[in-house]
Short mmCIF file of C-alpha atoms in Angstrom, two decimals:
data_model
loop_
_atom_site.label_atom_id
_atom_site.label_comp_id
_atom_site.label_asym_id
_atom_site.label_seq_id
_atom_site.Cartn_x
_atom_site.Cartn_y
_atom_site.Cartn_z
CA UNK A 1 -26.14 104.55 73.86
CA UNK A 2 -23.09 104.14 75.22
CA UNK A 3 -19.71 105.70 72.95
CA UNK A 4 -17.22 102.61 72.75
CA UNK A 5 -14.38 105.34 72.81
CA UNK A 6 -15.33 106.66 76.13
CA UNK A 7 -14.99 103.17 77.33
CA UNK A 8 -11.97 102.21 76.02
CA UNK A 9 -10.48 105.11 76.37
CA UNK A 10 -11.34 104.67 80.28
CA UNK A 11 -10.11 100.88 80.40
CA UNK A 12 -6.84 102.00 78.56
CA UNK A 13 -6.51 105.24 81.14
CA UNK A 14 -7.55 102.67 84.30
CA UNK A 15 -4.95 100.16 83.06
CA UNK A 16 -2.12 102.10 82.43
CA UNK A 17 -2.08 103.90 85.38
CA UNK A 18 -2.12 100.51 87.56
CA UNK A 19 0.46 99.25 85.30
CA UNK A 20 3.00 102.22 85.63
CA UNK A 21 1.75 102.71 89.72
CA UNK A 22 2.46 99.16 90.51
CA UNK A 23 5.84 99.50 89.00
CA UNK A 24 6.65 103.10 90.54
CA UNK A 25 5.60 101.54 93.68
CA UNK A 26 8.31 98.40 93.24
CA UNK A 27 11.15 100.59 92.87
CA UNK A 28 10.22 103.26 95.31
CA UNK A 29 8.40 101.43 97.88
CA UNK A 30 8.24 97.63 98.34
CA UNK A 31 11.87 97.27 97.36
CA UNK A 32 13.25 99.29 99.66
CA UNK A 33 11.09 98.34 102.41
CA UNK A 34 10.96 94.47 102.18
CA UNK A 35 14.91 94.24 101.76
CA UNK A 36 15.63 96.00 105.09
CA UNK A 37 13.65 93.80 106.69
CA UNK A 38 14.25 90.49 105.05
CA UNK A 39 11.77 88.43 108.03
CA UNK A 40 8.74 89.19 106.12
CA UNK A 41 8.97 85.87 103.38
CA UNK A 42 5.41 85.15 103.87
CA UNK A 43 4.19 88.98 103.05
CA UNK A 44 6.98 89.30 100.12
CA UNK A 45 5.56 86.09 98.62
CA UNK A 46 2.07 86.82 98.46
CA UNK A 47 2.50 90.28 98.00
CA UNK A 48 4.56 90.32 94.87
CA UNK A 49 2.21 87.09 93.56
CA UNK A 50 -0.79 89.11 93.07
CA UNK A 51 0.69 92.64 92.03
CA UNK A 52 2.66 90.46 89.78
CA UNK A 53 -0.78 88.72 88.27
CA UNK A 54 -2.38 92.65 88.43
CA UNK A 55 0.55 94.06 87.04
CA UNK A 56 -0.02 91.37 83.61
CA UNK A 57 -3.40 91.27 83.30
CA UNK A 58 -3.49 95.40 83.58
CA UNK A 59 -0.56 95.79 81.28
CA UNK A 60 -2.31 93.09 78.83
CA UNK A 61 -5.77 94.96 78.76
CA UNK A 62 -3.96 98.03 78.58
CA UNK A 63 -2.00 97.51 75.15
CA UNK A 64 -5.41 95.71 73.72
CA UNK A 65 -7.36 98.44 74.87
CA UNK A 66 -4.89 100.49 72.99
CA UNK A 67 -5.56 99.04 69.69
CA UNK A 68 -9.18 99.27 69.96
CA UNK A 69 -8.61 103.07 70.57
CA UNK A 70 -6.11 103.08 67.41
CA UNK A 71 -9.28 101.00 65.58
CA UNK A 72 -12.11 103.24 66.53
CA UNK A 73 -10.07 106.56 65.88
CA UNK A 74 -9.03 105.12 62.44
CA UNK A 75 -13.07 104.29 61.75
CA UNK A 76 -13.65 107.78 63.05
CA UNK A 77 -11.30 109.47 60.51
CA UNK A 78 -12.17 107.44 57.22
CA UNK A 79 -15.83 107.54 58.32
CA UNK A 80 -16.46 103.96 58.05
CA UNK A 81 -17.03 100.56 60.58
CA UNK A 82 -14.34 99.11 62.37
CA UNK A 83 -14.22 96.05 60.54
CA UNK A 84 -14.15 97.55 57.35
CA UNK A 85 -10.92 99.76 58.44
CA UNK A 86 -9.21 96.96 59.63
CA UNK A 87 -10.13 94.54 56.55
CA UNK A 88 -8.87 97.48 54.08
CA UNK A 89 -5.62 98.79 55.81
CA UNK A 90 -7.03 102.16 56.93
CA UNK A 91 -5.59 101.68 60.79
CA UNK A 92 -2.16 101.47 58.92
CA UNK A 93 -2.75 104.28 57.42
CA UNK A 94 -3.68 106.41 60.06
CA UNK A 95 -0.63 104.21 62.22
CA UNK A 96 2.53 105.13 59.89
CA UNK A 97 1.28 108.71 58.07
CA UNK A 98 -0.48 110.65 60.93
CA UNK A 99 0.76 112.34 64.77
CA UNK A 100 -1.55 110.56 66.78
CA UNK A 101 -1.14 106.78 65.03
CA UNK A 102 2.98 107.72 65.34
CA UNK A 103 2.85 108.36 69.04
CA UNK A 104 0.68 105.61 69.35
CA UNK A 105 2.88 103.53 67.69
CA UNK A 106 5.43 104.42 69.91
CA UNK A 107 3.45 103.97 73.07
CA UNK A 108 2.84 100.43 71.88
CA UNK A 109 6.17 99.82 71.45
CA UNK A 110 6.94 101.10 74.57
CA UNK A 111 4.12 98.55 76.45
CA UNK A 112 5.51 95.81 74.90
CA UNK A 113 8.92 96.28 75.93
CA UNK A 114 7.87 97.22 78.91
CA UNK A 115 6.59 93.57 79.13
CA UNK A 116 9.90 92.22 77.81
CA UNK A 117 11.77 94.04 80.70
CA UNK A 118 9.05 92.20 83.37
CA UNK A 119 9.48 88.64 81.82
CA UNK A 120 13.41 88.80 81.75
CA UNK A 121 14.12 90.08 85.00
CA UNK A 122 14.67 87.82 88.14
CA UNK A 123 11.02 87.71 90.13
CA UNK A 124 12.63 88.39 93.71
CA UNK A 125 15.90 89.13 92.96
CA UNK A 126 15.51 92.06 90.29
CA UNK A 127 18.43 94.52 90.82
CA UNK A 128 17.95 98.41 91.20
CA UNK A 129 18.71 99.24 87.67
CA UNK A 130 15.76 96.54 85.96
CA UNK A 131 13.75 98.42 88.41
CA UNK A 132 14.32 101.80 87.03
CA UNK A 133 14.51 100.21 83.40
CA UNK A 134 11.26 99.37 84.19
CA UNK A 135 9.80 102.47 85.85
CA UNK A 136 11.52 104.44 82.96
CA UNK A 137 9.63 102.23 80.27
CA UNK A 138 6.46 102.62 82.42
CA UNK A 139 6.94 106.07 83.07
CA UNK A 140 7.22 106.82 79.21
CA UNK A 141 3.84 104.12 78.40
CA UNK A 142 1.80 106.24 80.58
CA UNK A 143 3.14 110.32 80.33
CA UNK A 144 2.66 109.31 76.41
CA UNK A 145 -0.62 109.62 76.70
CA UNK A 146 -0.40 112.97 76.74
CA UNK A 147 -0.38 112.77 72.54
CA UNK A 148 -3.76 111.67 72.48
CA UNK A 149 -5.08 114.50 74.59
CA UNK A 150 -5.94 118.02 73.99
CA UNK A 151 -2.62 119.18 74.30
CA UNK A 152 -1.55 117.74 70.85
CA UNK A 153 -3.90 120.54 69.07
CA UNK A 154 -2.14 123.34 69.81
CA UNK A 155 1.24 125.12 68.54
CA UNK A 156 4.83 125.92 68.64
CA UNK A 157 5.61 126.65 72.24
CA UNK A 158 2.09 126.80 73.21
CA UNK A 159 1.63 122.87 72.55
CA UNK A 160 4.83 122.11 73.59
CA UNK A 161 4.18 123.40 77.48
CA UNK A 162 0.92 122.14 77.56
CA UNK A 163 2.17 118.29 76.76
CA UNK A 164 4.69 118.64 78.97
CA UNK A 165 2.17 119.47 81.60
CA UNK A 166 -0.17 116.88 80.26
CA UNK A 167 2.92 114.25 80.52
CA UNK A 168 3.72 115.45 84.28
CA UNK A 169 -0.22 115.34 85.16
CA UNK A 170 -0.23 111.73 84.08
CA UNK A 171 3.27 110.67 85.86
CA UNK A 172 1.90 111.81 89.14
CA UNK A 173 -1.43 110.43 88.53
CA UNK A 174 0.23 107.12 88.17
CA UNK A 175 2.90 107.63 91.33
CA UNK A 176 -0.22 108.41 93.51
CA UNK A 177 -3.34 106.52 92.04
CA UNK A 178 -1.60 103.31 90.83
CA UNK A 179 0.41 102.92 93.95
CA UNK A 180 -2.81 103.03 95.97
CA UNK A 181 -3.88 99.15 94.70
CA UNK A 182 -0.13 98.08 95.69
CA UNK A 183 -0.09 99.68 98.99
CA UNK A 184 -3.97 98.46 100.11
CA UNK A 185 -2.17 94.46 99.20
CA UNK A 186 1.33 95.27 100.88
CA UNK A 187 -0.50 96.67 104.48
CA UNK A 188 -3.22 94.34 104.11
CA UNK A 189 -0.38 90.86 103.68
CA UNK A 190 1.24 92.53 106.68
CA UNK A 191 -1.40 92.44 108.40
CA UNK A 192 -2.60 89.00 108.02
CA UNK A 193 1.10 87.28 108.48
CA UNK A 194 2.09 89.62 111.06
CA UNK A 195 5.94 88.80 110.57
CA UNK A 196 8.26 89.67 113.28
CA UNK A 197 8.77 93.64 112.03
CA UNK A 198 5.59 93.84 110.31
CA UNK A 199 4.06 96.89 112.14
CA UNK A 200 7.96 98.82 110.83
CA UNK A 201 7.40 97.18 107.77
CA UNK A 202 3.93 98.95 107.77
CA UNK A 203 5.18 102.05 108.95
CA UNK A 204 7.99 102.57 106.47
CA UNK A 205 5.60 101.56 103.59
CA UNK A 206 3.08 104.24 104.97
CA UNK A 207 5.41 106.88 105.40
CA UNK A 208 7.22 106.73 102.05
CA UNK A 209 4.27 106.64 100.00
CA UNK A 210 2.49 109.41 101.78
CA UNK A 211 5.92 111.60 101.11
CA UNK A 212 5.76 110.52 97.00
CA UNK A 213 1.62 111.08 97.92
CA UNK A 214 2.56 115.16 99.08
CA UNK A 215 5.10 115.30 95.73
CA UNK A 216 2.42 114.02 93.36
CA UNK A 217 -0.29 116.11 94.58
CA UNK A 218 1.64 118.98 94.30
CA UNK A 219 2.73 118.51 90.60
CA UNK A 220 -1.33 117.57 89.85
CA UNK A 221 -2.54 120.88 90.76
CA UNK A 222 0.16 122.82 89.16
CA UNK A 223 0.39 120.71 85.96
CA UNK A 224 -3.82 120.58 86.51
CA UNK A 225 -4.15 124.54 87.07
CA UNK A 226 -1.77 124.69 83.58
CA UNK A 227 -4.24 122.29 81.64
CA UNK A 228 -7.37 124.72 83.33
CA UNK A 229 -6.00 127.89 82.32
CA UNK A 230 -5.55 125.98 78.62
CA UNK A 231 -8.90 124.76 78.35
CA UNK A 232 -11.78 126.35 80.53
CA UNK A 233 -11.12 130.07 79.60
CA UNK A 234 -13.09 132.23 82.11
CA UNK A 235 -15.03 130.81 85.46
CA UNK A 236 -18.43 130.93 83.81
CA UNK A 237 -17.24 128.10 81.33
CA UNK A 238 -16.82 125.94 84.39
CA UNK A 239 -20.63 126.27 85.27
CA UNK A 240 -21.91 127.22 81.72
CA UNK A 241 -20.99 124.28 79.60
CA UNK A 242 -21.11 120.48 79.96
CA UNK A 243 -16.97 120.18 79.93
CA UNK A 244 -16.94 122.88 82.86
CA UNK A 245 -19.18 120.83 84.98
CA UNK A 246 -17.77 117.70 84.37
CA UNK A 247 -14.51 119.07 85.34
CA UNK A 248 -15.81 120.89 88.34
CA UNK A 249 -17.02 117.51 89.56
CA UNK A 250 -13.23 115.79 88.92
CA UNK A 251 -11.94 118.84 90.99
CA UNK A 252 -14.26 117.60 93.87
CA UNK A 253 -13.93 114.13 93.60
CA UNK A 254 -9.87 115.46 93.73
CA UNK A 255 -10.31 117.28 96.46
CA UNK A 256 -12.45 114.54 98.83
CA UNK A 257 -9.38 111.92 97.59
CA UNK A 258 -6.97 114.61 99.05
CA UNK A 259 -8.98 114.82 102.23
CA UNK A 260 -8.83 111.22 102.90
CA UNK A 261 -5.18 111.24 102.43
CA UNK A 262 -4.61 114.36 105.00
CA UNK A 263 -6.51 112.14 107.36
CA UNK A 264 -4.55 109.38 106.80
CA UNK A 265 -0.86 111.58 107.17
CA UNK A 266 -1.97 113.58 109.67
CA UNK A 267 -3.91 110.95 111.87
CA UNK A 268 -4.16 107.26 111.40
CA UNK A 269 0.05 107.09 110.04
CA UNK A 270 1.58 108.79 113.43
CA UNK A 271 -0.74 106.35 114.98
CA UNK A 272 0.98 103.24 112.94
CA UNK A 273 4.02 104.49 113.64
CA UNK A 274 3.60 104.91 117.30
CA UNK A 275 4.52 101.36 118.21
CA UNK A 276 1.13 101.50 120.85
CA UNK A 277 0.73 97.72 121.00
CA UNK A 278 -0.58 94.89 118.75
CA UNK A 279 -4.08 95.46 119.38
CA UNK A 280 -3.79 99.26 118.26
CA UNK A 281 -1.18 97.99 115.08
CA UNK A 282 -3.75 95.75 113.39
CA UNK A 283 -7.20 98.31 114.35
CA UNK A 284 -4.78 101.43 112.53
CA UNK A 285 -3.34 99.31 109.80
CA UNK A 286 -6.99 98.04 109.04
CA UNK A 287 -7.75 101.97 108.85
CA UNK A 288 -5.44 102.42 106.24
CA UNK A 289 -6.26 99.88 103.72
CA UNK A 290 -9.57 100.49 103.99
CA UNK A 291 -9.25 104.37 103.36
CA UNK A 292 -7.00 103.88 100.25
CA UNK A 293 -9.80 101.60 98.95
CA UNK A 294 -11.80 104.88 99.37
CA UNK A 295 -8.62 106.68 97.89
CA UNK A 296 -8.95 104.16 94.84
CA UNK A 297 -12.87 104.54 94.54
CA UNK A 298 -12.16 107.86 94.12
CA UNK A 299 -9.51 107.75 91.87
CA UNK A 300 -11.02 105.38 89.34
CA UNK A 301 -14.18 108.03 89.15
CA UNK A 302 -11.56 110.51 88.13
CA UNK A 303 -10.22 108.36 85.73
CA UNK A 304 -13.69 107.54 84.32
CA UNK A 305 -14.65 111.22 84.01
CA UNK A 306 -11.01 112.15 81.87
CA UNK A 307 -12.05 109.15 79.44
CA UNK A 308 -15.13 111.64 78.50
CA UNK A 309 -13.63 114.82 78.79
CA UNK A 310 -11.21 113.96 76.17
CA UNK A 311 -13.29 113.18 73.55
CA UNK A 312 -15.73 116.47 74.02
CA UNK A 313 -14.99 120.02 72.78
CA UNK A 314 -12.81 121.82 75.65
CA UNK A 315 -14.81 124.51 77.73
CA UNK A 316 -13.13 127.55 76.14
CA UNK A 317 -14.31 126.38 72.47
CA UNK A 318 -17.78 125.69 73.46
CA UNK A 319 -18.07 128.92 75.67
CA UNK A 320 -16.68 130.70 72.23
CA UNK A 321 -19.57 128.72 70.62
CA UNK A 322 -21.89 130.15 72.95
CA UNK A 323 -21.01 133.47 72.74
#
């Protein structure tokens, strides 16, 4: 039978890192991009129309999916149903008078005026400081979630670098996942309108987020090496318990999502940017969105395997176990 956790907890991670990439991806990306080249009205329109609608209905399913999780911790704890810890205050409880429901509290509070921020601000004409408000508030929704990993068990100065790794694992996850959905619907509008400056348009989109792409894979396997070296132990737990493998196969599924990118930098974007004709534009630019739906694939199989990772015993414990 399936564990509800695991699949809220994957909703919630899936959601939230959409939410905060689609934002990231505003401020750094489209922004920029579609205001030096205001003769793209057609892309701008129906580009911001559906990462708008994505945006809501991620950031909606992400806060509900965050109660559940607060719900079915709280019946964990007090060893009792979910209805039955609603129905008698328990989730309160466990909200106002332990770490996790605290942080969590504060998360939720943090999605919700994160939502405020979206509703008040101008839909085209947002100015630079809403959208760093913004990426600040979804910045510090999503590193949050560090709290509810395995970081928030250990101590002192021990704890303290590990969530700070955890925090930086999930920003970059969110910079280079989450901006993958925004940047498949910016090249693919582009594409279809073919505005006069489209293929610089393209170009300039490609380029930037491939430069954020190199910055957030480099903090992922330093802040991911830090998180190893907390929570695998020696090489045989990788191989030797359950955790190990499933982490083994995140650090592959990591590693073909990296490859696709490197093809992507190192081949099809030079191409883009080339300026070889129409014809060439719309074959390379239909390369790229289909390889960061690959990149997304990916990315969401990551995602899945972290929602089960945090709920099981971290390699080094169960290798202990073992031994």
């Amino acid at each position: 039978m399936i564990n509800p956790l695991i699949v809220v907890r994957d909703i919630h991670y899936a959601t939230t890192v959409i939410v905060a990439g689609i934002v990231f991806f505003e401020l750094f990306i489209a922004a920029p991009v579609l205001q030096t080249n205001l003769r793209l009205p057609a892309t701008e329109s129906s580009f911001r129309e559906r990462t708008g609608r994505i945006l809501w209905i991620s950031l909606i399913l992400s806060i509900a999916s965050a109660l559940a999780w607060l719900c079915l911790v709280s019946a964990r704890i007090a060893a009792k149903t979910v209805e039955t810890v609603i129905a008698d205050g328990t989730v309160w409880t466990v909200l106002l008078q332990t770490q996790f429901g605290l942080s969590w509290g504060m998360r939720i509070l943090l999605g919700i005026l994160l939502g405020a921020c979206l509703l008040l601000r101008p839909k085209n004409q947002a100015r630079t400081w809403q959208r760093v408000l913004a990426a600040l508030l979804a910045g510090g929704y999503l590193g949050a979630l560090a709290f509810a990993g395995h970081g928030e068990e250990g101590l002192g100065f021990e704890r303290n670098f590990h969530l700070a790794a955890d925090f930086l694992h999930l920003l970059a996850a969110g910079l280079w996942l989450g901006g993958l959905i925004p940047l498949a619907l910016l090249l693919a509008y582009l594409q279809r309108f073919r505005e006069e400056g489209w293929v610089t348009a393209a170009c300039h989109a490609a380029s930037r987020f491939s430069s954020l792409g190199i910055l957030a894979v480099g903090i992922l396997l330093i802040t991911g090496t830090v998180n190893v070296s907390f929570l695998v132990g020696g090489i045989s737990s990788l191989t030797d318990t359950t955790y190990g493998r499933l982490l083994l196969l995140k650090i592959t599924l990591f590693i073909v999502m990296f490859g696709v990118a490197t093809v992507n930098r190192q081949y099809l974007l030079p191409r883009l940017c080339a300026k070889a004709g129409i014809d060439q534009s719309l074959l390379t630019t239909e390369r790229l969105v289909r390889s960061t739906v690959v990149e997304t694939a990916l990315g969401l199989g990551i995602i899945t395997i972290v929602g089960v990772l945090g709920i099981m015993a971290p390699a080094i414990d169960m290798s202990a176990h073992m031994h």
